[in-house]
Amino acid sequence: MDAYIKIRGLRKIYTLSNQRVDALRGIDLDIERSGFVVFVGHSGSGKTTLVSTIGGLTRPTEGTVVTDGVDIWKLKDRELSAFRNRTIGFVFQSFSLLPTLDVLNNIVMPVIFRRNGTIDVTALRDKALSLLSDLEMSHKVNAYPSELSGGEQRRVAIARALVNDPEILLADEPTGELDIRTEQEVIDIFRHINTEYRKTIIVVSHSLSWIDKADTVVVMKDGQVRTDVQDPVQALMGEVCTG
Amino acid sequence: MKILVLSLLDLVRRPRKNLMLVLAIVIAVALLTSLSIVSTSANTTILEVISKTGHTLTVRPVITERSADDITSDTLTTSEVVFGKYIPEHIIPEIERSYDKAIKAGWERKGGLVARPGIGEINIEPPTWAPRLYGKTSLDGNPVIVTGVDFYKEYFVRFWWDLASGEWPTDATRIRQAGENEAFIGGVLSQARGIGAGDTVTVNGTPFKVMGVLQETNSADDYMLFIPIRAAQRMFDKAGYVSLLSVRAMCPNCPVGDAMVELNKTITGITATSQLDIAGVQFEFFNMLYNFLLAVVTATIFVAVLSIFNVVTGSLYARTREIGLLKAIGASRCQVLRIFLYEHFALGFTSGAVGYLVGIGMAIVLNAFLDIGAILRVDSHLLWRALALGILCSVLAVFVPALKLTRIKITETFRTQWET
Ligand SMILES: Nc1ncnc2c1ncn2[C@@H]1O[C@H](COP(=O)(O)OP(=O)(O)OP(=O)(O)O)[C@@H](O)[C@H]1O
Ligand SMILES: [Mg+2]
């Protein structure tokens, strides 16, 4: 059976004014449906570039990303937008909520850009509220992002990522600036989403706590996936210590 | 929640962000609106003055230098009223012929009759010539200027005449039938002598019934007693003579000036003057002033709009991060563009409406300041123009930078800061 996400021969070359950076140097990778994948690797190894390419954010120079049978980089802007809207839920490292909207409206925002199907406002509101209560954020429904802590903002971002019921939850260092306790809470939420709703989870993180929870750990180095790693924790530690 | 709501929420939550844009558009729209209101109002007012008085041609007896020596106590000339000098009635047909010829020739030269086939036959109504005979005599023992007129023709030529009190013969027939012993009295004279409508006055031994008091027109008419011209000719022993002839040109844009030149050239013993020139000069001066102001304002607005573009581009770039986020969660380029267009449509609409209101206020002030007595007229199409201008400026200002920015790579936007 084919993998849910099939990455083949993926390359990304950034050309700055006079130098070129080979961020991805030919990556082949399969990700199974409902998997929990954590990408690790030293800084600049291409993790962000890779997951951005999977999420439809960064166009690769070469190679294909086939998700659920669709070669996403062959889609037109509208279709690709719809793919981002319906199939992917993003949680970004730094806070990424619209400062002009309150928590509830930030969560329902992706629904606005849905192109087909009518919006059932009450159902949508109920869904947002139930997500918030899952994330223990019910008391902050009408707060604005500037009134929230980093961990709370992260939870709102997770709720927003889930509102369109996407197949894939994609997070680039979702616990970057959080303390260990809050990080643990966020990891538990992701795990819960993975087991409860069978979503595919793709996370970039340096943190050992994430590696512990992952089904698969992908170690990256210099724009390539290291296949020779037996113990990713060991490998990561090695990278951190030597690198 | 729709995209439109998203746009509006952003405006409501960050009202100060667009203050510069709104201010610039409000000022631009207000300037243009007020200028337009004042100029059209003033033009209409001046044109009304022209149509009331300016198209009148007045024919008076010529005052040569030699005859100026003759001026005695009986021969008195003011700018409006000439005593002791007369035009014989038998030359009136000649004056009329000469006038008609000049008007027709003028029209044809301007192409009025020949070069505008769409209009067809232009119907030039026969002009009405109103004669006057001035005389000085006493009224109940006091000196007075008595003016003999043909009531029907006079009313037609001076159609702005109105009655302050008394009974105006409302229809032409009644005026025509005004009796030999009926009179009208100027407003000032009526007050000075305490003579009102219905009174009977004795002039030179002849009794006249005052039918009405004329409203003041700030002319010599205010000081006169008007009686039928035949009665006046008898009273002053001037049968076959008139002091003055007025004619009201009855075609649009009549070449009254041509007729004036023609009359002065061909008929001896008279001098023709046209009042069109005064109002016309005023009109032209005002148009010049208006065009000048319009040029200044337009240039200013052009510069202002250029700086609006910069301001808008700047504030849009500050929202790069927001654009990236919207795209990441599934907004297409087109949808992001729509957010900004809606926002700026609303901004432009509001600014245009506010500018329109401010413009009306400015027009009132400007009109009072100019003091030309124009009655302000606000055309409803000005509102549409104000709204259109506001929306155009606002939407144009955002369109180009937005088009460029929505093309940005999403991951690139995450390197920028959030707008605070
Ligand atoms: N937009 C860009 N333009 C030019 N070079 C880029 C761009 N984005 C990334 N790079 C370069 O590509 C390489 C991979 O970057 P990437 O962000 O994918 O690394 P990373 O593994 O996510 O690193 P980190 O752990 O520090 O986030 C780096 O050398 C980086 O400098
Ligand atoms: Mg990264």
XYZ file of C-alpha atoms and ligand atoms in Angstrom:
695
model
C 0.000 0.000 0.000
C 1.173 3.523 -0.825
C 2.143 5.819 2.029
C -0.179 8.701 2.934
C 2.511 11.268 2.170
C 5.107 10.276 -0.405
C 8.131 12.524 -0.807
C 10.441 11.818 -3.728
C 13.650 13.461 -4.833
C 12.876 16.661 -3.001
C 15.370 19.506 -3.470
C 15.239 23.092 -2.428
C 17.817 25.616 -3.471
C 17.611 29.137 -2.087
C 19.411 31.637 -4.236
C 20.427 34.746 -2.415
C 22.034 37.619 -4.262
C 25.334 35.864 -4.876
C 25.254 32.553 -3.087
C 23.102 29.496 -3.247
C 21.991 27.417 -0.331
C 21.123 23.809 -0.834
C 18.521 23.532 1.912
C 17.189 20.152 0.792
C 19.403 17.801 -1.169
C 17.204 15.040 -2.477
C 14.868 13.671 0.118
C 12.831 10.476 -0.155
C 10.440 9.885 2.691
C 7.133 8.161 3.431
C 4.760 9.233 6.167
C 1.910 6.942 7.156
C -1.607 8.077 7.862
C -2.198 8.788 11.556
C 1.507 8.692 12.193
C 3.240 10.866 14.772
C 6.462 12.034 13.157
C 9.046 14.260 14.809
C 11.800 15.887 12.769
C 15.062 16.583 14.555
C 18.416 17.841 13.421
C 20.804 20.674 14.009
C 19.987 24.208 13.118
C 20.025 24.867 9.399
C 19.638 21.193 8.505
C 16.497 21.972 6.528
C 13.693 20.888 8.887
C 11.581 23.995 8.460
C 12.106 23.924 4.723
C 11.026 20.293 4.526
C 7.846 20.611 6.566
C 6.950 23.844 4.739
C 7.190 21.934 1.507
C 4.961 19.201 2.898
C 2.468 21.816 4.124
C 2.222 23.623 0.818
C 4.015 26.720 2.031
C 7.396 26.505 0.277
C 7.663 25.426 -3.338
C 10.468 22.884 -3.873
C 13.025 23.385 -6.594
C 12.735 19.764 -7.616
C 10.878 16.611 -6.611
C 7.342 15.758 -5.594
C 5.154 15.673 -2.526
C 2.177 13.390 -3.099
C -0.397 13.601 -0.323
C -3.328 11.225 -0.413
C -2.603 10.668 -4.090
C -2.416 14.360 -5.003
C 0.820 15.900 -6.245
C 0.335 19.120 -4.283
C 2.950 21.213 -6.081
C 1.148 20.704 -9.344
C -1.951 22.452 -7.982
C -2.974 25.996 -8.903
C -2.924 28.773 -6.295
C -6.612 28.341 -5.552
C -6.393 24.574 -5.212
C -3.238 24.752 -3.156
C -4.910 27.314 -0.877
C -7.820 24.948 -0.493
C -5.385 22.134 0.316
C -3.780 24.249 3.038
C -7.208 25.195 4.244
C -8.809 21.751 4.411
C -6.038 19.192 4.738
C -3.420 20.907 6.865
C -3.651 22.513 10.275
C -0.636 24.646 11.092
C 0.791 25.501 14.467
C 3.716 27.870 14.202
C 6.556 28.530 16.540
C 6.055 32.157 17.377
C 2.619 33.463 18.117
C 0.519 33.565 15.023
C -2.901 34.858 15.957
C -4.488 37.923 14.412
C -4.180 40.638 17.044
C -7.403 42.282 15.872
C -9.587 39.245 16.501
C -10.605 37.652 19.779
C -9.935 34.013 20.581
C -13.187 32.687 19.155
C -12.834 34.568 15.865
C -9.190 33.593 15.536
C -10.217 29.966 15.818
C -12.979 30.110 13.216
C -10.899 32.154 10.764
C -9.880 29.244 8.480
C -13.544 28.523 7.873
C -13.943 31.929 6.229
C -11.649 30.884 3.436
C -13.403 27.623 2.786
C -14.683 27.830 -0.748
C -17.466 25.335 -0.978
C -20.233 24.382 1.357
C -22.258 26.696 3.500
C -21.183 27.601 6.979
C -23.435 26.541 9.815
C -22.658 29.314 12.264
C -24.064 27.644 15.368
C -22.348 24.349 14.613
C -19.114 26.201 13.972
C -19.377 28.061 17.242
C -20.120 24.854 19.117
C -17.125 23.205 17.512
C -14.828 26.099 18.456
C -16.152 26.054 22.011
C -15.715 22.299 22.359
C -12.142 22.555 21.034
C -11.472 25.297 23.545
C -12.886 23.225 26.364
C -10.739 20.243 25.274
C -7.782 22.563 25.560
C -9.031 23.987 28.877
C -9.375 27.450 27.429
C -13.135 27.943 27.792
C -12.723 30.927 30.074
C -10.768 32.896 27.452
C -13.235 32.769 24.576
C -13.507 36.509 24.230
C -9.969 37.465 25.150
C -7.627 39.070 22.622
C -4.228 37.498 21.812
C -2.362 40.271 23.614
C -4.142 39.223 26.804
C -2.936 35.616 26.606
C 0.226 33.897 27.811
C 2.506 32.110 25.341
C 1.088 28.705 26.265
C -2.471 29.957 25.944
C -1.725 31.437 22.539
C -0.272 28.123 21.456
C -3.455 26.359 22.510
C -5.593 28.810 20.575
C -3.384 28.189 17.539
C -3.905 24.440 17.988
C -7.658 24.916 18.212
C -7.560 26.971 15.035
C -5.467 24.291 13.303
C -8.151 21.735 14.153
C -11.271 23.724 13.331
C -11.431 22.658 9.691
C -10.933 19.032 10.746
C -7.691 18.623 8.746
C -5.998 15.270 8.189
C -2.569 16.591 9.023
C -1.468 18.686 11.962
C 1.819 20.350 11.142
C 3.863 22.157 13.770
C 7.253 23.822 13.551
C 8.732 24.024 17.043
C 5.346 24.407 18.671
C 6.835 24.529 22.137
C 9.854 26.637 21.317
C 9.627 29.253 23.997
C 7.530 27.380 26.527
C 8.582 26.132 29.933
C 8.865 22.381 30.456
C 5.464 22.034 32.145
C 3.582 23.901 29.446
C 5.532 22.035 26.800
C 4.419 18.780 28.339
C 0.794 19.957 28.237
C 1.052 20.832 24.563
C 2.669 17.478 23.782
C -0.145 15.703 25.609
C -2.683 17.620 23.545
C -0.973 16.551 20.317
C -0.809 12.973 21.474
C -4.474 13.122 22.400
C -5.375 14.463 18.968
C -3.311 11.728 17.381
C -4.867 8.850 19.287
C -8.366 10.257 19.649
C -8.978 11.786 16.173
C -6.430 9.696 14.223
C -4.775 12.814 12.774
C -1.353 12.647 11.193
C 1.059 14.688 13.293
C 4.223 16.235 11.867
C 6.338 18.169 14.326
C 9.747 19.834 14.193
C 11.432 20.033 17.543
C 14.753 19.854 19.310
C 13.145 18.731 22.479
C 13.642 15.241 23.904
C 10.130 15.287 25.307
C 8.729 15.208 21.774
C 11.089 12.480 20.666
C 9.829 10.332 23.529
C 6.268 10.540 22.295
C 6.929 10.077 18.571
C 6.101 6.998 16.491
C 8.823 7.947 14.050
C 11.783 10.236 14.498
C 13.403 11.602 11.364
C 16.918 12.930 11.837
C 18.079 15.501 9.325
C 21.555 16.664 8.475
C 22.676 19.077 5.778
C 19.458 18.881 3.880
C 19.250 15.121 3.912
C 17.556 12.440 6.007
C 19.990 10.353 7.972
C 19.137 6.743 7.514
C 22.040 5.357 9.498
C 20.653 6.369 12.867
C 19.633 3.636 15.236
C 18.938 5.730 18.289
C 17.696 9.193 17.387
C 18.168 10.473 20.911
C 21.739 9.428 20.811
C 22.155 10.924 17.390
C 20.583 14.179 18.440
C 22.651 14.395 21.558
C 25.684 13.747 19.456
C 24.747 16.541 17.084
C 24.096 18.945 19.871
C 27.288 18.096 21.669
C 29.578 18.104 18.688
C 27.806 20.554 16.542
C -18.095 35.392 9.606
C -17.328 36.478 6.078
C -14.266 38.059 4.513
C -16.051 41.390 4.582
C -16.562 41.115 8.323
C -12.890 40.291 8.754
C -12.034 43.503 6.886
C -14.411 45.632 8.878
C -13.314 44.158 12.209
C -9.772 45.108 11.350
C -10.829 48.680 10.630
C -12.778 48.919 13.850
C -9.993 47.493 15.957
C -7.275 49.690 14.469
C -8.958 53.000 13.724
C -5.872 55.139 14.018
C -3.914 53.107 11.506
C -5.731 54.634 8.562
C -6.055 58.139 9.928
C -3.634 59.659 7.421
C -5.390 58.081 4.471
C -8.822 59.142 5.687
C -7.652 62.662 6.434
C -6.063 63.104 3.023
C -9.148 61.866 1.191
C -11.510 63.921 3.342
C -9.540 67.086 2.631
C -9.306 66.379 -1.087
C -12.982 65.555 -1.449
C -14.025 68.480 0.739
C -11.956 70.948 -1.292
C -13.301 69.759 -4.611
C -16.868 69.560 -3.338
C -16.893 73.027 -1.800
C -15.230 74.554 -4.825
C -17.713 72.902 -7.110
C -20.720 73.950 -5.018
C -19.601 77.555 -4.722
C -18.694 77.905 -8.372
C -21.877 76.365 -9.760
C -23.976 78.364 -7.324
C -22.192 81.593 -8.145
C -22.381 80.899 -11.862
C -26.089 80.185 -11.678
C -26.661 83.321 -9.660
C -24.684 85.446 -12.084
C -26.445 83.874 -15.039
C -29.737 84.662 -13.396
C -28.658 88.265 -13.044
C -27.647 88.263 -16.690
C -30.922 86.768 -17.780
C -32.813 89.343 -15.722
C -30.996 92.518 -16.617
C -28.083 91.803 -18.839
C -29.915 90.987 -22.003
C -31.555 94.316 -21.981
C -30.474 96.870 -24.526
C -31.216 100.495 -23.754
C -31.488 103.223 -26.378
C -31.158 106.820 -25.206
C -30.915 110.138 -27.014
C -27.312 111.004 -27.685
C -25.806 113.668 -25.469
C -23.247 115.529 -27.577
C -20.755 117.857 -26.004
C -22.571 120.805 -27.464
C -25.853 119.758 -26.037
C -24.163 119.195 -22.701
C -23.636 122.972 -22.741
C -27.357 123.315 -23.103
C -28.010 121.610 -19.856
C -30.261 123.842 -17.887
C -32.304 123.134 -14.864
C -34.708 121.365 -17.178
C -32.054 119.248 -18.840
C -30.659 116.838 -16.328
C -28.866 113.646 -16.922
C -28.137 110.929 -14.443
C -26.637 107.622 -15.430
C -30.100 106.174 -15.788
C -32.463 109.040 -16.474
C -32.211 111.688 -19.139
C -34.392 114.795 -19.105
C -34.805 117.313 -21.820
C -33.536 115.038 -24.599
C -35.837 112.884 -26.659
C -36.044 110.289 -29.387
C -38.741 110.930 -31.964
C -41.151 108.016 -32.199
C -40.978 107.943 -35.981
C -37.442 106.547 -35.920
C -38.463 103.602 -33.723
C -39.299 101.331 -36.702
C -35.864 102.061 -38.103
C -34.271 101.152 -34.764
C -36.240 97.930 -34.664
C -35.261 96.948 -38.196
C -31.622 97.699 -37.545
C -31.722 95.692 -34.338
C -33.365 92.650 -35.945
C -30.873 92.670 -38.787
C -27.916 92.794 -36.423
C -29.244 89.991 -34.223
C -29.862 87.734 -37.213
C -26.484 88.512 -38.741
C -24.769 87.896 -35.420
C -26.502 84.564 -35.032
C -25.564 83.473 -38.484
C -21.979 84.540 -38.063
C -21.746 82.514 -34.880
C -23.243 79.606 -36.766
C -26.256 79.694 -34.531
C -28.740 79.411 -37.323
C -26.849 77.543 -39.991
C -24.280 75.281 -38.375
C -26.502 73.509 -35.862
C -28.823 71.449 -37.986
C -29.931 69.377 -35.027
C -31.752 72.290 -33.511
C -33.641 73.171 -36.630
C -35.276 76.521 -37.032
C -34.322 78.652 -34.120
C -37.328 80.612 -33.260
C -36.343 84.155 -32.422
C -39.349 85.739 -30.826
C -40.078 89.275 -31.913
C -38.415 91.541 -29.375
C -40.496 93.825 -27.255
C -39.531 97.484 -27.255
C -40.632 99.362 -24.171
C -40.660 103.152 -24.412
C -40.339 105.568 -21.515
C -40.899 109.275 -21.237
C -39.361 111.036 -18.254
C -40.709 114.299 -16.936
C -40.380 116.368 -13.826
C -43.394 117.933 -12.211
C -45.005 118.257 -8.811
C -47.000 115.731 -6.933
C -49.397 117.200 -4.427
C -47.100 120.195 -4.343
C -43.738 118.312 -4.137
C -41.289 117.771 -7.025
C -41.442 114.288 -8.536
C -40.173 112.334 -11.532
C -43.074 111.095 -13.570
C -42.336 108.317 -16.021
C -44.700 107.502 -18.821
C -44.630 103.834 -19.752
C -46.584 101.304 -21.745
C -47.552 99.150 -18.783
C -47.754 95.935 -20.808
C -44.437 96.355 -22.561
C -42.721 97.688 -19.466
C -43.837 94.701 -17.431
C -42.581 92.402 -20.123
C -39.172 94.013 -20.423
C -38.674 94.450 -16.673
C -40.128 91.114 -15.757
C -38.399 91.199 -12.390
C -40.728 93.928 -11.291
C -42.865 92.904 -8.395
C -45.497 94.578 -6.276
C -44.900 95.313 -2.594
C -48.551 96.036 -2.121
C -51.600 96.602 -4.186
C -53.031 94.623 -7.003
C -50.775 93.669 -9.836
C -52.734 93.214 -12.985
C -51.968 89.507 -13.007
C -52.624 88.784 -16.621
C -51.338 90.578 -19.651
C -54.820 91.544 -20.778
C -55.486 93.411 -17.573
C -52.185 95.245 -17.885
C -53.002 96.142 -21.446
C -56.300 97.529 -20.299
C -54.753 99.691 -17.583
C -56.702 102.868 -17.695
C -55.467 106.277 -18.675
C -55.734 107.407 -15.077
C -54.035 104.492 -13.388
C -50.545 104.692 -11.891
C -47.871 102.664 -10.114
C -45.470 104.134 -7.610
C -41.828 103.319 -6.766
C -41.151 101.851 -3.323
C -39.036 104.675 -1.943
C -41.310 107.419 -3.229
C -44.314 105.638 -1.769
C -42.709 105.596 1.671
C -41.424 109.156 1.496
C -44.791 110.592 0.565
C -46.982 108.158 2.401
C -48.787 107.149 -0.731
C -50.115 103.588 -0.877
C -52.137 101.413 -3.170
C -55.657 102.677 -3.626
C -54.764 106.314 -2.975
C -55.469 108.933 -5.555
C -52.711 111.408 -6.393
C -52.966 114.626 -8.354
C -50.193 115.240 -10.846
C -50.164 118.550 -12.663
C -53.847 118.844 -11.952
C -54.707 115.373 -13.249
C -55.893 112.761 -10.740
C -54.370 109.236 -10.918
C -55.383 106.170 -8.971
C -52.372 104.303 -7.522
C -52.859 100.624 -8.402
C -49.807 99.324 -6.627
C -46.456 99.987 -4.988
C -43.395 98.494 -6.721
C -40.885 96.541 -4.743
C -37.555 98.312 -4.440
C -35.007 97.367 -7.109
C -32.223 99.749 -6.065
C -32.618 101.696 -9.251
C -34.071 105.054 -10.196
C -37.407 103.270 -10.575
C -37.772 103.386 -6.792
C -38.211 107.157 -6.916
C -40.670 107.422 -9.766
C -44.361 107.584 -10.395
C -45.390 105.539 -13.422
C -48.330 106.658 -15.537
C -49.459 105.617 -19.040
C -47.112 107.034 -21.697
C -49.881 108.756 -23.685
C -50.940 110.610 -20.566
C -47.338 111.617 -19.920
C -46.848 112.829 -23.498
C -49.926 115.011 -23.110
C -48.891 116.203 -19.675
C -45.396 117.262 -20.792
C -46.475 118.326 -24.245
C -44.182 115.776 -25.862
C -46.488 113.947 -28.193
C -44.436 111.803 -30.597
C -41.367 111.663 -28.363
C -39.861 109.193 -25.903
C -36.887 109.519 -23.535
C -35.712 105.962 -23.707
C -36.317 102.577 -25.301
C -35.512 99.230 -23.705
C -35.557 95.925 -25.477
C -35.254 92.500 -23.991
C -33.483 90.054 -26.257
C -35.637 86.978 -26.535
C -33.229 84.405 -27.850
C -30.644 82.421 -25.887
C -27.186 83.939 -26.184
C -28.482 86.750 -28.344
C -25.657 88.789 -29.839
C -26.916 91.890 -28.080
C -23.458 93.424 -28.296
C -23.604 93.207 -32.109
C -26.956 94.949 -32.132
C -25.624 97.656 -29.869
C -22.687 98.354 -32.191
C -24.951 98.301 -35.211
C -27.451 100.755 -33.692
C -24.778 103.190 -32.603
C -23.250 103.057 -36.071
C -26.324 103.367 -38.266
C -28.759 105.568 -36.396
C -27.818 109.089 -35.554
C -29.027 110.891 -32.482
C -29.189 107.847 -30.267
C -26.796 105.860 -28.106
C -27.363 102.216 -27.336
C -25.928 100.474 -24.282
C -26.107 96.859 -23.149
C -26.014 95.709 -19.568
C -24.788 92.279 -20.564
C -21.198 93.450 -20.397
C -21.124 94.090 -16.662
C -22.512 90.747 -15.614
C -20.622 89.058 -18.424
C -17.316 90.431 -17.209
C -18.174 89.348 -13.688
C -19.008 85.920 -14.999
C -15.785 85.586 -16.904
C -13.723 86.812 -13.999
C -15.352 84.317 -11.716
C -14.753 81.501 -14.159
C -11.117 82.466 -14.388
C -10.789 82.490 -10.615
C -12.524 79.139 -10.412
C -10.282 77.542 -13.022
C -7.237 78.859 -11.245
C -8.397 77.515 -7.890
C -9.302 74.205 -9.481
C -5.819 73.886 -10.944
C -4.214 74.638 -7.581
C -6.463 72.201 -5.746
C -5.970 69.477 -8.334
C -2.210 69.816 -8.184
C -2.321 69.669 -4.396
C -4.521 66.613 -4.455
C -2.244 64.906 -6.945
C 0.717 65.368 -4.628
C -1.395 64.276 -1.666
C -2.516 61.124 -3.443
C 1.083 60.208 -4.224
C 1.940 60.469 -0.555
C -1.159 58.465 0.334
C 0.225 55.705 -1.876
C 3.411 55.681 0.159
C 1.578 55.680 3.458
C -0.677 52.842 2.363
C 2.209 50.831 0.965
C 4.035 51.289 4.262
C 1.123 50.242 6.409
C 0.479 47.271 4.160
C 4.068 46.063 4.438
C 3.689 46.223 8.184
C 0.996 43.598 7.741
C 3.198 41.174 5.794
C 3.111 38.725 8.648
C -0.665 38.799 8.708
C -0.777 38.133 4.974
C 1.514 35.132 5.411
C -0.656 33.753 8.171
C -3.856 34.193 6.177
C -2.303 32.412 3.231
C -0.962 29.632 5.430
C -4.375 28.862 6.849
C -5.794 28.630 3.371
C -6.632 32.067 2.025
C -5.924 32.253 -1.682
C -4.218 35.290 -3.176
C -7.537 36.459 -4.420
C -9.123 36.201 -0.993
C -6.316 38.118 0.694
C -6.627 40.781 -1.980
C -10.342 40.973 -1.315
C -9.759 41.634 2.370
C -7.716 44.714 1.546
C -10.024 45.877 -1.208
C -13.076 45.652 1.062
C -11.201 47.475 3.768
C -10.215 50.277 1.460
C -13.586 50.397 -0.202
C -15.138 51.012 3.207
C -12.437 53.550 4.062
C -12.880 55.366 0.765
C -16.654 55.355 1.071
C -16.545 56.779 4.587
C -13.899 59.349 3.740
C -15.815 60.392 0.638
C -19.027 60.829 2.615
C -17.300 62.776 5.390
C -15.433 64.851 2.809
C -18.732 65.640 1.116
C -20.269 66.913 4.353
C -17.164 68.904 5.245
C -17.216 70.263 1.690
C -20.759 71.550 2.128
C -19.720 73.233 5.357
C -16.698 74.764 3.644
C -18.894 75.947 0.783
C -21.138 77.793 3.238
C -18.138 79.498 4.815
C -16.507 80.230 1.455
C -19.730 81.660 0.082
C -20.151 83.952 3.055
C -16.534 85.011 2.644
C -16.823 85.685 -1.103
C -19.983 87.686 -0.451
C -21.375 87.577 -3.965
C -24.841 86.793 -2.726
C -24.982 83.412 -4.396
C -27.695 81.040 -3.248
C -25.974 77.718 -2.547
C -27.226 74.827 -4.612
C -26.057 71.310 -3.822
C -26.454 68.965 -6.695
C -27.088 65.350 -5.713
C -24.574 64.106 -8.259
C -21.870 65.775 -6.172
C -22.416 63.142 -3.499
C -21.866 60.337 -5.992
C -18.773 62.066 -7.276
C -17.434 62.507 -3.748
C -18.000 58.843 -2.928
C -16.489 57.721 -6.225
C -13.413 59.886 -5.724
C -12.949 58.644 -2.158
C -13.288 55.007 -3.127
C -11.080 55.416 -6.182
C -8.220 57.030 -4.239
C -8.435 54.548 -1.410
C -8.763 51.409 -3.514
C -6.145 52.486 -6.052
C -3.715 53.246 -3.262
C -3.957 49.732 -1.870
C -4.374 47.770 -5.072
C -0.845 47.788 -6.455
C 1.042 47.118 -3.205
C -1.546 44.496 -2.222
C -1.194 42.750 -5.554
C 2.543 42.605 -5.023
C 2.382 41.576 -1.398
C -0.070 38.728 -1.876
C 2.492 37.140 -4.167
C 5.033 36.914 -1.360
C 6.254 33.482 -0.295
C 4.522 32.420 2.874
C 7.587 31.248 4.758
C 9.289 34.512 3.981
C 6.598 36.426 5.849
C 7.369 34.551 9.059
C 10.717 36.278 9.187
C 9.007 39.641 9.560
C 7.581 41.195 12.685
C 3.938 41.483 13.592
C 2.499 44.910 13.294
C 1.956 46.367 16.710
N 14.101 32.065 2.645
C 15.355 31.640 2.667
N 16.263 32.230 1.875
C 17.539 31.815 1.870
N 17.983 30.821 2.601
C 17.134 30.174 3.411
C 15.787 30.562 3.488
N 15.150 29.749 4.394
C 16.095 28.915 4.847
N 17.286 29.164 4.269
C 18.509 28.427 4.479
O 18.238 27.077 4.231
C 18.859 26.254 5.202
C 17.828 25.407 5.913
O 17.030 26.272 6.680
P 15.853 25.762 7.600
O 15.135 26.949 8.100
O 15.067 24.775 6.835
O 16.647 25.035 8.768
P 16.082 24.443 10.132
O 16.511 23.054 10.167
O 14.653 24.717 10.270
O 16.893 25.294 11.188
P 16.427 25.767 12.648
O 16.510 24.567 13.515
O 17.444 26.783 13.008
O 15.069 26.308 12.516
C 19.629 27.176 6.115
O 20.975 27.230 5.709
C 18.966 28.512 5.895
O 19.925 29.544 6.059
Mg 13.436 25.887 11.535
